[in-house]
Coordinates of C-alpha atoms and ligand atoms in Angstrom, one line a residue:
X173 CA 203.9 42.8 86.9
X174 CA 206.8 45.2 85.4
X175 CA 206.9 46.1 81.7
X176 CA 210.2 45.1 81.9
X177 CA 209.3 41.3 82.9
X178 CA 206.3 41.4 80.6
X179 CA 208.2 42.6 77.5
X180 CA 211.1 39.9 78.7
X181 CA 209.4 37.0 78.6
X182 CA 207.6 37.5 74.8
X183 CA 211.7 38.2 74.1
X184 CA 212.7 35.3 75.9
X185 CA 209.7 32.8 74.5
X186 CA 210.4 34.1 71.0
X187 CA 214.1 33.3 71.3
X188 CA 213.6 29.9 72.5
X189 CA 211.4 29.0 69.4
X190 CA 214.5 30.8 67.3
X191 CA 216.8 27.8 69.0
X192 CA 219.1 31.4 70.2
X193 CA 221.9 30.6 72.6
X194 CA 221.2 31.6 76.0
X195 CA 224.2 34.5 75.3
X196 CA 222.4 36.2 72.4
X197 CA 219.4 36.4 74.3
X198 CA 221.2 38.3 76.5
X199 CA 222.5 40.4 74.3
X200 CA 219.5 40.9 72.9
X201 CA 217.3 41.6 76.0
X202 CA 219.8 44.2 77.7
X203 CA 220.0 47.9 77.2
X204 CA 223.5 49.5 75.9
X205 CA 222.0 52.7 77.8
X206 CA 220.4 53.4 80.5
X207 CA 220.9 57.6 82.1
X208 CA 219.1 58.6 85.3
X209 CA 219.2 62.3 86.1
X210 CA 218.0 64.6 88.8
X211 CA 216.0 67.6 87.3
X212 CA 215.5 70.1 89.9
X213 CA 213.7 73.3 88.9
X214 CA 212.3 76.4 90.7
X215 CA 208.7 76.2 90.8
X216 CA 206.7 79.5 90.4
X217 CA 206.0 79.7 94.4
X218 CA 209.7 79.7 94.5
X219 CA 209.9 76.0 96.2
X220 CA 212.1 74.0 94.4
X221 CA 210.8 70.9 92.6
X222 CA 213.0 67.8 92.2
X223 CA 212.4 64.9 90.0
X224 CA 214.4 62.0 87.9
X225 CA 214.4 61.4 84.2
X226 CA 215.2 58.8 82.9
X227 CA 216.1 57.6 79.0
X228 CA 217.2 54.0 78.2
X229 CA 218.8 53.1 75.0
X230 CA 218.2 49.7 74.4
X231 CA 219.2 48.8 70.8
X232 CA 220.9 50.6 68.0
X233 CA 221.3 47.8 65.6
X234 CA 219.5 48.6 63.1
X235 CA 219.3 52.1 63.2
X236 CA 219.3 55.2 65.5
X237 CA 217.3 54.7 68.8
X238 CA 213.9 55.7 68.4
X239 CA 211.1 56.1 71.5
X240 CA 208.5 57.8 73.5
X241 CA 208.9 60.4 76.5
X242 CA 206.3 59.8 79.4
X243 CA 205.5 61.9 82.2
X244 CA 204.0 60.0 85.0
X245 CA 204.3 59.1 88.2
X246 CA 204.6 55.3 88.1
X247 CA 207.8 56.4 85.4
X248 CA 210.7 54.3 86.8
X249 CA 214.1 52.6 85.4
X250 CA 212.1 49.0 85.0
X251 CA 209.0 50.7 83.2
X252 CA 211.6 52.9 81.0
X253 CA 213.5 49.4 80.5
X254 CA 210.6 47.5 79.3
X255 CA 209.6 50.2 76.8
X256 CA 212.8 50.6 75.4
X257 CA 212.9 47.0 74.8
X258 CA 209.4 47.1 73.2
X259 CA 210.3 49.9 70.7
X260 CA 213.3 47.9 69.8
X261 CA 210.4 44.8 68.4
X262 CA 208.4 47.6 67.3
X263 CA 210.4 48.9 64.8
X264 CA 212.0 45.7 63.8
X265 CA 208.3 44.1 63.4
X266 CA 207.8 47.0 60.6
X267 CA 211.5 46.9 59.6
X268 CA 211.9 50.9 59.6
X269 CA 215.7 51.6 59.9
X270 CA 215.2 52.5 63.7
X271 CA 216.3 51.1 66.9
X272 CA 214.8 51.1 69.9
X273 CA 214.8 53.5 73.2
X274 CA 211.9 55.2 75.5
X275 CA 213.0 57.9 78.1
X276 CA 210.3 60.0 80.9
X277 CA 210.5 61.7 83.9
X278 CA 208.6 60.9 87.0
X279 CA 206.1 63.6 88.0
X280 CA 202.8 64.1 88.0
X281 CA 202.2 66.9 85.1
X282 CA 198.6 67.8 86.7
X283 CA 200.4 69.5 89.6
X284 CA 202.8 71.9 87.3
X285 CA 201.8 75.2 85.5
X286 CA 202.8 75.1 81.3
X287 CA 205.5 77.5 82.6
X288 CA 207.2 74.5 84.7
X289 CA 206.4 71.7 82.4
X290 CA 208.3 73.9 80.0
X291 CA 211.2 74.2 82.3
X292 CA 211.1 70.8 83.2
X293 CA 211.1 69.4 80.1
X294 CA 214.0 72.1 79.0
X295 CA 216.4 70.6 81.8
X296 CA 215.8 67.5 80.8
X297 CA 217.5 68.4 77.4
X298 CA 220.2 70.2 79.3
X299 CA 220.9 66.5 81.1
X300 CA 220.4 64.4 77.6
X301 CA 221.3 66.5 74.7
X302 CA 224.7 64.9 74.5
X303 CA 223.3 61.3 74.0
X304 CA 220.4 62.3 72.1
X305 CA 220.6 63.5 68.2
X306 CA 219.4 62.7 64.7
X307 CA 221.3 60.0 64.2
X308 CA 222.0 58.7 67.7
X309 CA 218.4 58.9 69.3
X310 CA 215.7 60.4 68.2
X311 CA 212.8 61.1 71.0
X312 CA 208.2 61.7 70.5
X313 CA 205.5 62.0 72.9
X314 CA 204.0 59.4 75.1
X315 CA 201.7 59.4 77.6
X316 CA 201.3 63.0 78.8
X317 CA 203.5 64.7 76.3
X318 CA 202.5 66.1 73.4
X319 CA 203.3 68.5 69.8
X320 CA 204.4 71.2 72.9
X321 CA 207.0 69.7 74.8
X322 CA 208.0 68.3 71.5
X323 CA 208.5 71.7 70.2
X324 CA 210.5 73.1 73.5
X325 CA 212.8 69.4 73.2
X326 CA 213.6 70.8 69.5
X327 CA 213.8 74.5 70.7
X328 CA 216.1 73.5 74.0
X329 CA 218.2 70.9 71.5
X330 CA 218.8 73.7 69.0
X331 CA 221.0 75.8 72.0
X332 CA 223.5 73.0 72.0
X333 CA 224.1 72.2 68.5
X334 CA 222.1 74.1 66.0
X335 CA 219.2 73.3 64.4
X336 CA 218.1 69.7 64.2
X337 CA 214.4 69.3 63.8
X338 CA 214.9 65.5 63.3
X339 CA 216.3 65.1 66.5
X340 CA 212.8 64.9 67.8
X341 CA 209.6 63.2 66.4
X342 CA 206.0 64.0 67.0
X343 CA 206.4 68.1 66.7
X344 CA 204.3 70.7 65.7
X345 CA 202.9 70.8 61.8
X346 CA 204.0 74.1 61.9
X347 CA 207.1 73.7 63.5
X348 CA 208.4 70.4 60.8
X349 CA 206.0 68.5 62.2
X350 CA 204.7 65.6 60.0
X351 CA 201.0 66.2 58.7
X352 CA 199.4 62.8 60.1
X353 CA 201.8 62.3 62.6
X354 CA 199.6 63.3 65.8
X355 CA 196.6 60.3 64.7
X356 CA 199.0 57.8 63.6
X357 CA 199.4 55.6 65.9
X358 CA 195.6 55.6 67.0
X359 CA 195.1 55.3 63.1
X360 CA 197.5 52.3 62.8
X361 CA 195.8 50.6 65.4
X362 CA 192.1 50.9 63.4
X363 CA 194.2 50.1 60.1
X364 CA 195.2 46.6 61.8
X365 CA 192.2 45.7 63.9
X366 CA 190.5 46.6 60.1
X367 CA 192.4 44.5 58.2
X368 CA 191.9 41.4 61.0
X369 CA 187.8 42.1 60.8
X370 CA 187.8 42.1 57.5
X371 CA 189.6 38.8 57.4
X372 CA 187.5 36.8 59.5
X373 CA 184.5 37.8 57.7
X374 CA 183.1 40.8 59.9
X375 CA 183.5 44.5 58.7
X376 CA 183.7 47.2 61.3
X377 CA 180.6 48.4 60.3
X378 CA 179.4 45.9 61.9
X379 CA 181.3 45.0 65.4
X380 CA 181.1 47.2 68.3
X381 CA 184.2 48.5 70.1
X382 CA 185.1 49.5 73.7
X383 CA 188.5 51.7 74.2
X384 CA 190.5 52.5 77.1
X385 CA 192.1 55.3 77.4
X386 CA 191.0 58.4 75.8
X387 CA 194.3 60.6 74.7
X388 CA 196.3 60.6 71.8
X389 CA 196.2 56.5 71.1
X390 CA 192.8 55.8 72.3
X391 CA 190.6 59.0 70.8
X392 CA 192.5 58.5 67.6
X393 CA 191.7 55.1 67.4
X394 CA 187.7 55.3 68.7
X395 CA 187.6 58.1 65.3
X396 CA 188.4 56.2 62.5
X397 CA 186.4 53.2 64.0
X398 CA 183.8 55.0 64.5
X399 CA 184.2 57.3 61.2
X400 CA 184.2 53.6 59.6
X401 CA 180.4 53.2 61.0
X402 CA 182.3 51.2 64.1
X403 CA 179.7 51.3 67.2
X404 CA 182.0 52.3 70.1
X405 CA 179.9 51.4 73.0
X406 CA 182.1 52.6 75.9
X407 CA 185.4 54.7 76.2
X408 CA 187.0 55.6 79.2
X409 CA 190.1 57.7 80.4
X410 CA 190.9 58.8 84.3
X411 CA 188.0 60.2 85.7
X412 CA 185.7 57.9 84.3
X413 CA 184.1 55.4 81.8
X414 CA 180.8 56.6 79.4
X415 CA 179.1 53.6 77.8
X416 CA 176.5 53.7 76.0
X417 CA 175.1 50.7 74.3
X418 CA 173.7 52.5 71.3
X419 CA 177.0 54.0 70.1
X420 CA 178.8 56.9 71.3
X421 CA 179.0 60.1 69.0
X422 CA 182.7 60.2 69.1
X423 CA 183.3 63.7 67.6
X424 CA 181.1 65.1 70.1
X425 CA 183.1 63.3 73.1
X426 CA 187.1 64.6 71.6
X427 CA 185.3 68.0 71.3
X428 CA 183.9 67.8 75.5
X429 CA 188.0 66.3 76.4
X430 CA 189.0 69.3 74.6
X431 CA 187.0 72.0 76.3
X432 CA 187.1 70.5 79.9
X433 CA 190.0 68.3 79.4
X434 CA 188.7 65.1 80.3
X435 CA 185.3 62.8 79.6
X436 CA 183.6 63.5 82.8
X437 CA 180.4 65.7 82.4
X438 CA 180.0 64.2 79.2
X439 CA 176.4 63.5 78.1
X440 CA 177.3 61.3 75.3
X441 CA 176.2 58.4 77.1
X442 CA 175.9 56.8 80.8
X443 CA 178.6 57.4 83.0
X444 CA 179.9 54.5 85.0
X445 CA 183.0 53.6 86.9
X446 CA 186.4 53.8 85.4
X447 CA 187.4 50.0 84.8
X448 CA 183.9 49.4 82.9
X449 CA 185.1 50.1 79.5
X450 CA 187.4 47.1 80.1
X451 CA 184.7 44.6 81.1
X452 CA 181.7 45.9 79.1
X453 CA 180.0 43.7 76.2
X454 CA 181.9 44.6 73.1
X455 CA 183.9 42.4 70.1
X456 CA 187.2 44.7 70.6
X457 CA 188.7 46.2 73.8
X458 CA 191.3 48.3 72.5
X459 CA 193.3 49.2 76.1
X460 CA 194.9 52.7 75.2
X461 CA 195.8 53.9 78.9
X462 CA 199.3 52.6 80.7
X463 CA 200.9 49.1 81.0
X464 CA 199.9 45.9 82.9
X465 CA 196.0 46.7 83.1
X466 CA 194.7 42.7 82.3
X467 CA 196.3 41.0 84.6
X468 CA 195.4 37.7 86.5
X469 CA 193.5 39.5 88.8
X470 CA 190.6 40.4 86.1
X471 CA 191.4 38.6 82.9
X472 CA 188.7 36.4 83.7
X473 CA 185.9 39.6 83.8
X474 CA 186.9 40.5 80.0
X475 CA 184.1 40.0 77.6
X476 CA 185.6 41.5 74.6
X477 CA 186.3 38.8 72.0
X478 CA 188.9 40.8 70.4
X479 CA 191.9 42.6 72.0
X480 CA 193.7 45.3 70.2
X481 CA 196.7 46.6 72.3
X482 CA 196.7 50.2 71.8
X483 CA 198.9 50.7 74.8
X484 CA 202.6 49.2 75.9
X485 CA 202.2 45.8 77.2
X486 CA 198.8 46.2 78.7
X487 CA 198.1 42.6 79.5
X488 CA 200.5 40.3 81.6
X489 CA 201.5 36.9 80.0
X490 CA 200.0 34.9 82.8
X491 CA 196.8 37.1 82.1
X492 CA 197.0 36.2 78.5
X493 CA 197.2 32.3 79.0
X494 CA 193.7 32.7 80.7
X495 CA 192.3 34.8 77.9
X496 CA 193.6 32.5 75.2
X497 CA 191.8 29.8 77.1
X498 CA 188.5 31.6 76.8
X499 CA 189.1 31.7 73.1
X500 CA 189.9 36.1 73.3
X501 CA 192.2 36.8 70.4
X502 CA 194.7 39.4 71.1
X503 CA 196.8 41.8 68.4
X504 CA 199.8 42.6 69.8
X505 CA 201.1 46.8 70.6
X506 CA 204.4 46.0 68.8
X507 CA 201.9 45.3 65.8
X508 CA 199.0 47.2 66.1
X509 CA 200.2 50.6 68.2
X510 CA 203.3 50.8 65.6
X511 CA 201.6 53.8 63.3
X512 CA 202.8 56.2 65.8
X513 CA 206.6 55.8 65.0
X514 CA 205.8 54.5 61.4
X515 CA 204.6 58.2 61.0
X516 CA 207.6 59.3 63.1
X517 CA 209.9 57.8 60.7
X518 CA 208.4 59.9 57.9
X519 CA 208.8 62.7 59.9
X520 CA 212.4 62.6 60.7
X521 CA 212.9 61.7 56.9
X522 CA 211.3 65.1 55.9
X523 CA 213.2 67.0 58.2
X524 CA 216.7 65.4 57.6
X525 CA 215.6 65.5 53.2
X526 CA 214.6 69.1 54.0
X527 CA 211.0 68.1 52.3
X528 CA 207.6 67.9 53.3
X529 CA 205.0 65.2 52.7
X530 CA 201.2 65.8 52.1
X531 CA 199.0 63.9 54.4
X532 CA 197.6 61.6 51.9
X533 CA 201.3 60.5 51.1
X534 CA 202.0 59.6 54.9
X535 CA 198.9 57.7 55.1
X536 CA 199.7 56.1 51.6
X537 CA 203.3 55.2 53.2
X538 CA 202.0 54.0 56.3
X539 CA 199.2 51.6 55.1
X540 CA 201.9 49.7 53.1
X541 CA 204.7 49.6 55.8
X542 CA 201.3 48.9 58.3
X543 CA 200.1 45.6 56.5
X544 CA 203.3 44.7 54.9
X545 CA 203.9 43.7 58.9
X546 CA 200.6 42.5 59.4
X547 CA 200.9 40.0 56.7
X548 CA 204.1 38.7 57.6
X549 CA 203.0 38.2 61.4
X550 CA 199.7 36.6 59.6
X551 CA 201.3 34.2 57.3
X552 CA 203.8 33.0 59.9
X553 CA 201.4 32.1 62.4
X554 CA 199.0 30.5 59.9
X555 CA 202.3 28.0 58.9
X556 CA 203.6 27.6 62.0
X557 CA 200.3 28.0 63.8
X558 CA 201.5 30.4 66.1
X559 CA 199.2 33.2 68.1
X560 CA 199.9 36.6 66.7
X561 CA 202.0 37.5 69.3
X562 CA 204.6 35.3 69.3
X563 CA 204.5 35.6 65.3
X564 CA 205.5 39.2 66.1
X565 CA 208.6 38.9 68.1
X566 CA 209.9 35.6 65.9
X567 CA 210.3 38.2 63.4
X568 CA 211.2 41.0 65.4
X569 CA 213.8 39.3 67.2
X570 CA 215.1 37.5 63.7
X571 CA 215.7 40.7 62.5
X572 CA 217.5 42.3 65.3
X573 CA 220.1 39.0 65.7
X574 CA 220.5 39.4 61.8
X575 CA 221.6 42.9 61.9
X576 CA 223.7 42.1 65.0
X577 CA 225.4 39.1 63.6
X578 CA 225.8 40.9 60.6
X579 CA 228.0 43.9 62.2
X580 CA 229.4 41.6 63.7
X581 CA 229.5 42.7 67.4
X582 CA 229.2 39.1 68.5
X583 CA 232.4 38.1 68.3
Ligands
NAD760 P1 197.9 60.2 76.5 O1 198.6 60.8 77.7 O2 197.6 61.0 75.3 O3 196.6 59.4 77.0 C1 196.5 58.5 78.0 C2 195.0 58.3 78.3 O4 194.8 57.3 79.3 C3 194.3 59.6 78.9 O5 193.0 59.7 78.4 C4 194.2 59.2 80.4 O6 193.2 59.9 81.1 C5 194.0 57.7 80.3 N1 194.2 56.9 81.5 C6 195.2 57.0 82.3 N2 195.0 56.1 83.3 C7 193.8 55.5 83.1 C8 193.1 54.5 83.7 N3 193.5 53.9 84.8 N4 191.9 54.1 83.2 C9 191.4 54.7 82.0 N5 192.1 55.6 81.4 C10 193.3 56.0 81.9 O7 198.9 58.9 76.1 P2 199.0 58.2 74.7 O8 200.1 58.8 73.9 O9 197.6 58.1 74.1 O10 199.5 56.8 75.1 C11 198.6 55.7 75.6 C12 199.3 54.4 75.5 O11 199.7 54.1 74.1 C13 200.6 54.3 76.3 O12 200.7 52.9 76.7 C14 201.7 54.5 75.3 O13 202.9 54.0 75.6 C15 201.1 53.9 74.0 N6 201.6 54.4 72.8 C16 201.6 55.7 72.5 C17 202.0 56.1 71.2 C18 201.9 57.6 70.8 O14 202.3 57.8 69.6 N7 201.5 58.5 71.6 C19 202.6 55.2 70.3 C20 202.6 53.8 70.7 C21 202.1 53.4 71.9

């Protein structure tokens, strides 16, 4: 199934509870923007590469447009549009003054050199820079882009109109970077699977975890869970899944990704076949790879009891129905992956006030903007006895129609 349908019909359930007109949820699910572009660069063995980017802006109503780049080969207008629309919820859910938008280009990053991810990424600017900005939209990394490519986005950005450091999110600390940007969203996902735990009577401390994905989102997250005395019994990322009933020494396995660039070869534990960390024995699966991973197909196989959604729209809604049924409760990404652009937000704020922040102050920030959401998607679904999920979009989607109805573009 498409991001696109699954982040669709959450928007389209949530605005049938609302009682929204059939027009507004039109509004409301389509993009104002969507730009394709052919990138062609000259590859160092002087063939030419070709490849389309692609940025959808879905919402500016309450804010500039705010979202992720991704390189990847399964990158397409659908995926892009389902994203965008996610990001939109997203920052509504934590009611930062963002809107929402999500951009990539689709290409395999394993088969280019730094020198033509650099290039790539560069021409990409050249095609965008006039729709992208500060205070129109404001890109960060995704899967398979990082502080780097943030830095050339700034750098390439700069050649057409100056410098700008908040025109891009998720850069360098030394380049007006945000100190606690790079774990936030991986933090913000411990911070709300934390604050569930502790609230059904079971510390982390105590509950064993299994994550996958093991980049940005999904290392991040496996630290502080496991910094918290979390037992993480299996994480996995391309090559592989290493579980490891006892607990794995987390530290030791981001150290082994960083000096062979991925999990395989480490000793940490067993190593077992990708798709384990998804069906192992554990009380949270946090899925921390790519979209539409749960699906009918294997929903039945989960064991977790717990799902965190570290990733965009990992589980399909027809996959969910089944795991509801077996009693699995599942946090949703636009709640529990929102530290990322929570953290974001403080960085464009430095950059634009000309200030920086200390770490401790993001992290003070971010808790409080972090359950100020959670507590609003909890109380609403204890009243209305609602599953978290569709707590999360009522809101999201309230907020959104408000601002709309408000600037009055429904005339
Ligand atoms: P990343 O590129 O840093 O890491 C992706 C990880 O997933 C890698 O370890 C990769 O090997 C692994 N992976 C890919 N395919 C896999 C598979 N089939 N099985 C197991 N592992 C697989 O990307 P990221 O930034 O960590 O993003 C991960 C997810 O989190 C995405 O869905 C992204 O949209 C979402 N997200 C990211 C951020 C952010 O700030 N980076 C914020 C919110 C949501």
């Amino acid at each position: 199934m498409k991001i696109v349908e699954i982040a669709n019909y959450h928007v389209r359930k949530a605005a049938k509870t609302l009682g929204m007109s059939k027009r507004i949820e039109k509004l409301l699910i389509n993009p104002r923007r969507e730009v394709k572009v052919e990138l062609v660069i000259e590859k160092e063995d002087g063939t030419l590469g070709i490849y389309t980017g692609y940025r959808v802006q879905h919402s500016n109503a309450r804010g500039p447009m705010k979202g992720g780049l991704r390189y990847h080969p399964t990158v397409d207008d659908d995926d892009v549009k389902g994203l965008a629309s996610l990001m939109t919820w997203k920052t509504a859910l934590v009611n930062i003054p963002f809107g929402g938008a999500k951009g990539g280009i689709s290409v395999d990053p394993a088969e280019l050199s730094e020198k033509e991810k650099e290039l790539l990424t560069r021409k990409f600017v050249e095609s965008i820079h006039e729709i992208i900005g500060p205070n129109i939209d404001i890109p960060a990394p995704d899967v398979n882009t990082n502080q780097q490519v943030m830095a050339w986005i700034m750098d390439e950005y700069a050649k057409f109109h100056g410098f700008e450091p908040a025109v891009v999110t998720g850069k360098p600390v030394d380049l007006f970077g945000s100190p606690g940007r790079e774990e936030a969203t991986g933090r913000g996902v411990f911070i709300i699977t934390k604050t569930y735990l502790e609230r059904m009577g079971k510390p982390a401390n105590v509950t064993t975890f299994a994550v996958q994905g093991f980049g940005n989102v999904g290392s991040h997250a496996a630290y502080f869970a496991w910094e918290a005395g979390g037992k993480i019994v299996a994480v996995s990322d391309v090559t592989c899944c290493i579980y490891n009933p006892e607990g794995i020494h987390i530290p030791s396995a981001i150290e082994h990704v960083k000096a062979h660039g991925a999990l395989k070869g480490f000793d940490g534990g067993e190593e077992k076949e990708r798709d384990f960390a998804l069906y192992c024995e554990c009380d949270v699966l946090v899925p921390a790879a790519l979209g539409g991973v749960i699906s009918t197909e294997n929903a039945d196989e989960i064991r977790a009891k717990i799902i965190v959604e570290g990733a965009n729209a990992p589980i399909t809604p027809s996959a969910e129905e089944t795991l509801e049924k077996k009693g699995v409760q599942i946090i949703p990404g636009i709640l529990a992956n929102a530290g990322g652009v929570t953290a974001s937000y403080f960085e464009w704020v430095q950059n634009i006030q000309r200030f920086r922040w200390s770490r401790e102050q993001v992290y003070r920030e971010m808790d409080k903007i972090m359950l100020e959401a959670y507590n609003k998607v909890d109380e609403l679904a204890r009243e209305k006895k609602l599953k978290f999920r569709e707590a999360a979009y009522i809101i999201a989607l309230g907020r959104v129609a408000k601002s709309v109805a408000l600037r009055g573009v429904m005339g």
